[in-house]
Coordinates of C-alpha atoms in Angstrom, one line a residue:
X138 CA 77.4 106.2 336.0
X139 CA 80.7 104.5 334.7
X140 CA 79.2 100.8 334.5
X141 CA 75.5 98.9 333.8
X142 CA 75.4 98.1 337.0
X143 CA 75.0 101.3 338.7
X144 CA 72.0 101.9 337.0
X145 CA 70.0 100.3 339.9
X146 CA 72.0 100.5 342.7
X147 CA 70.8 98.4 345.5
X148 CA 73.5 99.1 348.5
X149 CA 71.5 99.5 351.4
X150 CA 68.4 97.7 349.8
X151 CA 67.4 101.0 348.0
X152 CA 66.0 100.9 344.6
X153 CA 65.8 96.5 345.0
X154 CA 62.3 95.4 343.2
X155 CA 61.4 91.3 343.5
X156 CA 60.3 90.1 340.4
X157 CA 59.6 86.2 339.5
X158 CA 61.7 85.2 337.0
X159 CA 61.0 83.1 333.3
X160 CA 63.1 80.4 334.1
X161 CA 67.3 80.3 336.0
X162 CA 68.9 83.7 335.9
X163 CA 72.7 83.8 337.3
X164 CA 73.7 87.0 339.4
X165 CA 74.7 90.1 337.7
X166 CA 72.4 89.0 334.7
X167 CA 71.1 92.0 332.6
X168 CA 66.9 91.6 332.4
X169 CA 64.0 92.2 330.4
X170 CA 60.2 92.9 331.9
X171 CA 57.7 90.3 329.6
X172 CA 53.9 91.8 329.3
X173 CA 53.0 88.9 331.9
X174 CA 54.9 90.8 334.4
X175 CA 57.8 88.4 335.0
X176 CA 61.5 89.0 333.7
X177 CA 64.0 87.3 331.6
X178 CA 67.3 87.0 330.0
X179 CA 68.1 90.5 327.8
X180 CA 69.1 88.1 324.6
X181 CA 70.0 89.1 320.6
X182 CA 67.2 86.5 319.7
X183 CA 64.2 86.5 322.6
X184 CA 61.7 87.2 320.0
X185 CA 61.4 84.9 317.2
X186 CA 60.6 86.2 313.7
X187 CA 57.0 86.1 312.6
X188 CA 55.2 87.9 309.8
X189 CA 51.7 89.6 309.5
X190 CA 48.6 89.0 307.1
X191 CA 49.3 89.0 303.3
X192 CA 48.0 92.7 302.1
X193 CA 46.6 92.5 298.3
X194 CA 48.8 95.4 296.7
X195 CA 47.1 95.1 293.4
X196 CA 43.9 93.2 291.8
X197 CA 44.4 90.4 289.4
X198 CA 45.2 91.6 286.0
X199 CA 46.8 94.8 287.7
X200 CA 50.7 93.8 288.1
X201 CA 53.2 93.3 285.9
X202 CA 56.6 92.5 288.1
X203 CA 59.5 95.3 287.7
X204 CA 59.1 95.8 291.6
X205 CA 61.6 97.9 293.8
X206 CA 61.0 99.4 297.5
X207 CA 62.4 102.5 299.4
X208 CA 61.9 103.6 302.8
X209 CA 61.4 107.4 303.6
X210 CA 62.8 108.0 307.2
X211 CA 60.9 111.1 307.5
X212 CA 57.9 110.5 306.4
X213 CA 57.9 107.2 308.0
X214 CA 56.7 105.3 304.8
X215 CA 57.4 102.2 302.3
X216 CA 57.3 103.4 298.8
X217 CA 56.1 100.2 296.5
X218 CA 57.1 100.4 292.9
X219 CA 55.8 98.1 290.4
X220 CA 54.9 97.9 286.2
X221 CA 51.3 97.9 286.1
X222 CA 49.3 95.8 283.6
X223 CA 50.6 94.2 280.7
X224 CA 48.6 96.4 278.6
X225 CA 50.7 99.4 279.9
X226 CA 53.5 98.8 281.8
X227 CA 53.2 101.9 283.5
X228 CA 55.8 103.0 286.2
X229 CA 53.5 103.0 289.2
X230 CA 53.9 103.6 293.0
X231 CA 52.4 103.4 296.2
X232 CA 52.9 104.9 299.5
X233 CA 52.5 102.0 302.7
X234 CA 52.3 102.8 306.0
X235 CA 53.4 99.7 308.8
X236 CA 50.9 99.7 312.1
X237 CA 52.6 96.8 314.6
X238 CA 52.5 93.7 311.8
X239 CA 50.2 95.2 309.3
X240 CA 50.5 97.6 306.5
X241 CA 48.0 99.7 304.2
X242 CA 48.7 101.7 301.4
X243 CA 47.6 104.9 299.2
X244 CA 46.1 105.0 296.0
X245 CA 48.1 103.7 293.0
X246 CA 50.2 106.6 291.4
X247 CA 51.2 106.3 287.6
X248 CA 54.7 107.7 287.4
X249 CA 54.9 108.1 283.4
X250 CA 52.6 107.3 280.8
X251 CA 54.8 105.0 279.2
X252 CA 56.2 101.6 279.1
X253 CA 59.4 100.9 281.9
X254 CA 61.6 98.2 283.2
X255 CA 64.4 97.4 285.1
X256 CA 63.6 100.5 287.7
X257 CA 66.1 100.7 290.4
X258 CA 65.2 103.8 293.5
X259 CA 66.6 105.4 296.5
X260 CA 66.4 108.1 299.0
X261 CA 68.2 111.3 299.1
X262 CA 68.4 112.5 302.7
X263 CA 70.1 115.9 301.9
X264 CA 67.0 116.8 299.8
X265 CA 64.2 114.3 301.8
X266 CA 62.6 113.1 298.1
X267 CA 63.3 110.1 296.2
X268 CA 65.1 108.9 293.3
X269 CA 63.9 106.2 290.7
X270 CA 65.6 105.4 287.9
X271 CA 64.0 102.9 284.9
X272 CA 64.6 102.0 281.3
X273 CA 62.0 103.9 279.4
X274 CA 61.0 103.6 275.5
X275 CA 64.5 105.4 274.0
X276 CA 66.8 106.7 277.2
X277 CA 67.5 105.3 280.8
X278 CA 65.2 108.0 282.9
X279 CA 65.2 109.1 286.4
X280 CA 62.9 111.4 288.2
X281 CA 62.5 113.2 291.5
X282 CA 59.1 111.7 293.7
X283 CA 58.4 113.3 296.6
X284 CA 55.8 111.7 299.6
X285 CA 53.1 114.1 301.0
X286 CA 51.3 111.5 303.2
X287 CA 50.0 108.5 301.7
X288 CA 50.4 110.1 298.4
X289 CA 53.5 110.2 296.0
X290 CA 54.0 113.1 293.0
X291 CA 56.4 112.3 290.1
X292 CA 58.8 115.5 289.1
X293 CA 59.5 115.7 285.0
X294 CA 61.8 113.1 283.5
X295 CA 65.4 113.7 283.4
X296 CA 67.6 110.9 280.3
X297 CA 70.9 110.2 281.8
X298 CA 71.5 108.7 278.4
X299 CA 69.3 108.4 275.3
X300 CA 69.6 105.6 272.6
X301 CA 68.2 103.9 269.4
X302 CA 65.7 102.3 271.2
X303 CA 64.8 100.7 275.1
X304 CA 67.0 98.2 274.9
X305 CA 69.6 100.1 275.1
X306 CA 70.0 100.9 279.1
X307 CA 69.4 97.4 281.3
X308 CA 69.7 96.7 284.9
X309 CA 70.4 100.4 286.9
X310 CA 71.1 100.8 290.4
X311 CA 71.2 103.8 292.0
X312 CA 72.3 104.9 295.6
X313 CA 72.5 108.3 298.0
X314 CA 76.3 109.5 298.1
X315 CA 76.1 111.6 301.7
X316 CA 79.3 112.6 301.3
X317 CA 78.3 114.8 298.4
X318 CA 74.7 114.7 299.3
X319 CA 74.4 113.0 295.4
X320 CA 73.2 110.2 293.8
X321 CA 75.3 107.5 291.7
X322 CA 73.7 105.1 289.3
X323 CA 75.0 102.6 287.4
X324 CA 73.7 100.7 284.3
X325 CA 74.4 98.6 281.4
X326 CA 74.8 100.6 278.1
X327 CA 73.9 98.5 275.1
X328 CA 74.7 101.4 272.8
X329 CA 78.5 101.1 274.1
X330 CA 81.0 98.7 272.8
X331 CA 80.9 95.3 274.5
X332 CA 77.7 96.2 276.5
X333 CA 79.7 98.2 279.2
X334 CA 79.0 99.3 282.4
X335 CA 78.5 102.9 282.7
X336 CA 77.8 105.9 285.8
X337 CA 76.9 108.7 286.3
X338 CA 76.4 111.6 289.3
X339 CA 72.9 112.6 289.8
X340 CA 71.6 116.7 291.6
X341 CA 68.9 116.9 292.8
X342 CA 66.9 120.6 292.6
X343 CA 63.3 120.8 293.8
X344 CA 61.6 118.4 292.1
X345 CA 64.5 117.9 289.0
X346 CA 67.5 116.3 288.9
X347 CA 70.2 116.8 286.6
X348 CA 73.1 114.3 285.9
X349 CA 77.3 114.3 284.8
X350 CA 77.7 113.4 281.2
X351 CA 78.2 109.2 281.9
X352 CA 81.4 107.7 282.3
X353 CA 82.6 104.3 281.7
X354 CA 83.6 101.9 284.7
X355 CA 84.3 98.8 283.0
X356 CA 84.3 98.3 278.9
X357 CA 85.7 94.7 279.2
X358 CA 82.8 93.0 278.9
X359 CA 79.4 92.6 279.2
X360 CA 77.3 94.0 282.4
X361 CA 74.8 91.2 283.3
X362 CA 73.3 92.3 286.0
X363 CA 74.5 95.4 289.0
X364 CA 74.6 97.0 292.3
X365 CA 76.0 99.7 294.1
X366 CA 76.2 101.2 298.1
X367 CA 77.6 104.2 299.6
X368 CA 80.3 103.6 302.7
X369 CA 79.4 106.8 304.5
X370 CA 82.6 105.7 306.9
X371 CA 84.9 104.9 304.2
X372 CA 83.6 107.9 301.5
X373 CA 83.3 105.5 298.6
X374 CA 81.1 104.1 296.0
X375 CA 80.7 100.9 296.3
X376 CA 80.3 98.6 292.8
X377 CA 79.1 95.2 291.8
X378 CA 78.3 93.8 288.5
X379 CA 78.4 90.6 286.0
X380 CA 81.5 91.1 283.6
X381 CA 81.0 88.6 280.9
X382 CA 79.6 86.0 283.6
X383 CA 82.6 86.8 286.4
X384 CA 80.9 88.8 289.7
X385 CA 83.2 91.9 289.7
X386 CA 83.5 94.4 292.3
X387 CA 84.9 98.1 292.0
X388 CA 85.2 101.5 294.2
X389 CA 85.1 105.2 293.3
X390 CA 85.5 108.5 295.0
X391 CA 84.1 111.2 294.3
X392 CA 83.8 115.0 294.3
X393 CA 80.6 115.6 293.2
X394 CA 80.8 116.1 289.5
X395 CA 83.5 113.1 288.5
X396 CA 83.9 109.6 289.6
X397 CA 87.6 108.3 290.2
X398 CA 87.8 105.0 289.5
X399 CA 89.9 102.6 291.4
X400 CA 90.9 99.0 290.0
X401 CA 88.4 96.0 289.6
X402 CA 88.7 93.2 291.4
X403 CA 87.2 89.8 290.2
X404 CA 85.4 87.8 292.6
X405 CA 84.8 84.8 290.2
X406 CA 86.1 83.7 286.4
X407 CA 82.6 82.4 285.6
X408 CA 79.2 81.0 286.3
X409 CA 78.0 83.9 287.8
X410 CA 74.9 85.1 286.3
X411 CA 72.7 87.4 288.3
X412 CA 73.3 91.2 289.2
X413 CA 75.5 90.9 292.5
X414 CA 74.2 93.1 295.4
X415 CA 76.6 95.3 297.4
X416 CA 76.1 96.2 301.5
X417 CA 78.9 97.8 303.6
X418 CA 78.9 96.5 307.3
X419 CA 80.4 99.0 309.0
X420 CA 80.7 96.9 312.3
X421 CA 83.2 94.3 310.5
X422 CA 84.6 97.4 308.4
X423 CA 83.6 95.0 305.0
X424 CA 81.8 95.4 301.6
X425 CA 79.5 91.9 301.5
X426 CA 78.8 90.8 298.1
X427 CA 75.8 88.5 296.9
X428 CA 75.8 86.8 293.4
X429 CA 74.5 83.5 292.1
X430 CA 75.7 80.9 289.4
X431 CA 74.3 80.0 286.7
X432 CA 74.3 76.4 287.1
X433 CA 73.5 74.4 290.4
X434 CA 71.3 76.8 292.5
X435 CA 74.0 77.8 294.5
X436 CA 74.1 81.5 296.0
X437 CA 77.1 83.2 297.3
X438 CA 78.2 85.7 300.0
X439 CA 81.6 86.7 300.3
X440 CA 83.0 89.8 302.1
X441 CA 85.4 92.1 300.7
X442 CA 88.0 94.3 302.4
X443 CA 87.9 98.4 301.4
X444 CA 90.4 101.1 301.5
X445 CA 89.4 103.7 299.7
X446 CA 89.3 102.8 296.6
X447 CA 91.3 99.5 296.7
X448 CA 89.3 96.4 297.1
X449 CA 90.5 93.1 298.8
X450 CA 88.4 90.0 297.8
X451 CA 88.5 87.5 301.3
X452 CA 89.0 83.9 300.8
X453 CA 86.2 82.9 302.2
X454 CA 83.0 82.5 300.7
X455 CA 79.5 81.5 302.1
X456 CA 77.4 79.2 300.1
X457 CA 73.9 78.6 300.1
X458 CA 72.9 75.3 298.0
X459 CA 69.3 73.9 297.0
X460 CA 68.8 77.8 296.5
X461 CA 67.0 80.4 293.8
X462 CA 67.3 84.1 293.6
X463 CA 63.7 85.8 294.7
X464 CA 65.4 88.9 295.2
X465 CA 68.4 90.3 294.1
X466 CA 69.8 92.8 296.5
X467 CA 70.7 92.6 299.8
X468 CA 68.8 95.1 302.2
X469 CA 70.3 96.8 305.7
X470 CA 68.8 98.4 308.7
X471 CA 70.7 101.7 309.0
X472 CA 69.8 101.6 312.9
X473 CA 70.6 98.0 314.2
X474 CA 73.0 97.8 311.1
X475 CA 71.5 94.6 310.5
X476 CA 72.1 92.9 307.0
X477 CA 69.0 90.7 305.2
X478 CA 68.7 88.5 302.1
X479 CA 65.4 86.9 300.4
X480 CA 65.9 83.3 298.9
X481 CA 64.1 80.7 297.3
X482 CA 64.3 77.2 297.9
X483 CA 65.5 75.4 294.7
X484 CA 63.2 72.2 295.1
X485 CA 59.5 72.3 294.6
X486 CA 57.3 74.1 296.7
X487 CA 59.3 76.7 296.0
X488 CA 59.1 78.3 299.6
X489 CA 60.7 81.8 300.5
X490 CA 62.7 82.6 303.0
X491 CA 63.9 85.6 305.0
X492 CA 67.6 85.4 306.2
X493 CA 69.4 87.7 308.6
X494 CA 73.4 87.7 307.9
X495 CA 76.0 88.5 310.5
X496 CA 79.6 89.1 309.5
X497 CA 82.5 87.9 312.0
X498 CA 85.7 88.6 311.0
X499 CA 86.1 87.7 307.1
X500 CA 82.8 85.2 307.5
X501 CA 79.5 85.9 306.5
X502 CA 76.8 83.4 308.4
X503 CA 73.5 83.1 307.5
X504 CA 70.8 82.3 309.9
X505 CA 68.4 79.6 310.0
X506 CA 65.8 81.6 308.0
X507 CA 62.4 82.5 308.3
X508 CA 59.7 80.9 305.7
X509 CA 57.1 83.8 304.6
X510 CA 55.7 82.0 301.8
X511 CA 54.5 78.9 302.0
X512 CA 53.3 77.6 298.5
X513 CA 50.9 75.5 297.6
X514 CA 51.5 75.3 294.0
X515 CA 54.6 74.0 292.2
X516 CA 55.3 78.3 290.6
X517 CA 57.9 80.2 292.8
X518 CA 56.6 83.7 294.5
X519 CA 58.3 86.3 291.7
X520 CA 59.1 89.7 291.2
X521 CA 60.5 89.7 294.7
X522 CA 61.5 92.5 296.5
X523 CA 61.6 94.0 299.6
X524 CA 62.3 97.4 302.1
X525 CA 63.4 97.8 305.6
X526 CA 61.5 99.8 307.6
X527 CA 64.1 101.2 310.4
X528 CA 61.6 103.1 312.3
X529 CA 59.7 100.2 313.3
X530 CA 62.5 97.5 312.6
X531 CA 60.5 95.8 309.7
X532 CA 60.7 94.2 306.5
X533 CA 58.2 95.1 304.1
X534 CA 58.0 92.3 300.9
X535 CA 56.4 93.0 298.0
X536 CA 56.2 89.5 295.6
X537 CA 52.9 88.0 293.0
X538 CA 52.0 84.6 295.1
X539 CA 53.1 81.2 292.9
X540 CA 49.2 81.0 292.4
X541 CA 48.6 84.3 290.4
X542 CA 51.8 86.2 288.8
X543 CA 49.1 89.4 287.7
X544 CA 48.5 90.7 291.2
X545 CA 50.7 91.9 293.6
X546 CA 50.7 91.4 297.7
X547 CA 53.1 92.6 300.3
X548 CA 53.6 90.9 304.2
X549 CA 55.4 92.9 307.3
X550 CA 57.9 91.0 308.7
X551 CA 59.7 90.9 312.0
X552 CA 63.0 89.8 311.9
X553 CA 64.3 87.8 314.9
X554 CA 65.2 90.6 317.4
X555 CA 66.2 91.4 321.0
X556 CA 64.1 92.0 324.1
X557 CA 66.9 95.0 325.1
X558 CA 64.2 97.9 324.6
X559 CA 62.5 96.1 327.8
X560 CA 65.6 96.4 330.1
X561 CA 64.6 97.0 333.4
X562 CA 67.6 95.8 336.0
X563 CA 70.2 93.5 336.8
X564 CA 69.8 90.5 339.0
X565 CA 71.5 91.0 342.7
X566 CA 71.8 87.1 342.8
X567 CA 70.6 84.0 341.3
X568 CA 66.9 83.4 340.5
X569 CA 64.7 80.6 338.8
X570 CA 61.5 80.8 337.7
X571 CA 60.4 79.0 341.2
X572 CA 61.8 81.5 343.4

């Protein structure tokens, strides 16, 4: 078979099927089979987004914000994290499962008996567990979880760094190095000079992990916020972070025990104030970078070229006005390699929105969005956050409603997708919906 076409070949009339058609198709069109039995169009946006019911996560009284979300490919689930109540602020997880648009969840699991924030997780394919990393009362922590089900178990806490006290180790982010089959997290050391931005190399054994003694990335300034990626095509790290209010991105190699370190690039010289989130595309061969100002609502995408360890900012930068960070790290589907973003509209009611990003050359383009929460009171939906769920093509939020910050809820949302899985043929000639 050396073209599309020959996959039903009709010379001779063999192997020809009549359908009636869901409005004018030309001749040679690729087609889709619709559940009413008529075909269409195969197009990148036949099925609109939509979203499922709104799933209580917690009770009232029960949440306390600090949310992150991984998915686990081979267990097929949505891990949930969250600070439980105020009275605790317990590390706490729970396994979801997605059915179609809906999604249910496991019993509440307390990771550590102690106090957390600013938790940051990923998953380790080499070992199948996952990785969360959180501030905890004296050291920044990390520990191994592992999924069995609908149930999540907790392996012994592991201090990448201690200090005098919790506020010494702010806003980590960790991700899976495949190259190295290691994890690399990145954080803001108060007990440093200038409140640098420090990393480390994580192993994972059983159910411990063990990490390289830190090492500094950038002691310029202070780290307001970060974010970091793996380019599995490129074999970098991938860096982003708030240097004294300028977005900053870097890149490291690695060989599994020591980072190397190539030079920073600044993306801004001020008014960013929110930890910029890293994806690489690897169809445009880019590092995209999100980051917000401090001042005017204004959000920013801007892609940046990557070899090896050399970054090239583009020119060009996306903004999106009249708009608040709910969320902020972009997410990507591994499979369709599709990139996604969760904003809040700047003006009262507050509404959030789903975006799916494409990159075309230098250009990042958002699309027209997809509202998931609707507000009827004047309070923003907070502690966003949000996982994609490749096996199924979903995004699974996790956010407290405007209307009660205490209790958390999660939705399943389809993005706007293609009706290619429903292939069926290609049209010998053209066809309207009244032939």
């Amino acid at each position: 078979m050396s073209n599309l076409s020959e996959l039903l070949p009709t010379g001779g009339g063999q192997n020809a099927v009549d359908f009636v058609a869901t409005g004018t198709l030309s001749s040679g069109q690729t087609v889709a089979l619709k559940s009413d039995g008529t075909v269409e169009a195969i197009a990148a946006d036949a099925n609109p987004p939509s979203g499922g019911a709104v799933v209580d996560v917690t009770a009232t009284g029960g949440f306390n914000g600090n949310t992150q979300a991984v998915y686990d490919p081979v267990n097929n689930k949505v891990i949930m994290f969250y600070t439980g109540a105020s009275s605790t602020y317990y590390p706490t997880a729970r396994v979801g499962t997605v059915s179609g648009s809906s999604i249910s969840f496991g019993t509440p699991v307390v990771l550590a008996s102690q106090a957390s924030s600013y938790t940051s997780s990923c998953y380790d394919a080499q070992s199948q567990k996952i990785v969360i990393v959180y501030k905890g009362s004296s050291s920044l922590e990390a520990r191994v979880l592992t999924v069995s089900g609908s149930s999540i178990s907790a392996g012994s806490a592991t201090a990448i760094r201690s200090g005098s006290d919790g506020g010494d180790f702010l806003y980590s982010a960790v991700t899976y190095d495949s190259g190295n089959q290691k994890v690399v997290t990145l954080w803001r050391d108060n007990a440093s000079t200038n409140y640098a931005t420090y990393a480390a190399i994580g192993t994972i054994s059983g159910t411990s992990i063990s990490f390289s003694s830190p090492q500094a990335v950038d002691t310029s300034g202070q780290n307001f916020g970060c974010g970091i990626t793996y380019s599995a095509e490129k074999s970098v790290v991938l860096m982003s972070w708030v240097d004294d209010y300028r977005a900053t991105v870097g890149a490291a190699t690695s060989n599994g025990s020591t980072l190397i370190f190539g030079a920073a690039v600044q993306l801004s010289t001020t008014n960013a104030n929110s930890p910029p989130s890293p994806v690489y595309d690897s169809l445009s061969g880019k590092m995209l970078v999100m980051w917000f100002t401090n001042s005017g609502s204004i959000a920013y995408f801007q892609t940046v070229g990557v070899s090896g360890t050399t970054l090239t900012a583009d020119s060009i930068v996306t903004q999106r006005s009249d708009t608040l960070p709910a969320y902020y790290k972009l997410e990507i589907n591994s499979v369709t390699n599709k990139i996604y973003a969760v904003l809040l509209s700047a003006s009262t009611p507050r509404d959030a929105f789903l975006y799916a990003i494409t990159i075309s050359g230098s250009t990042p383009t958002l699309d027209s969005g997809f509202e998931y929460v609707t507000n009827s009171t004047p309070n923003p939906p907070y502690y966003n956050t949000m996982a994609v769920d490749s096996g199924s093509n979903k995004i699974v939020t996790l956010y407290a409603p405007g209307s009660d910050y205490t209790k958390g809820v999660s939705r399943v949302l389809a993005p706007l997708g293609s009706n290619n899985t429903s292939f069926i043929g290609i049209t010998a000639e053209a066809i309207s919906s009244a032939a």
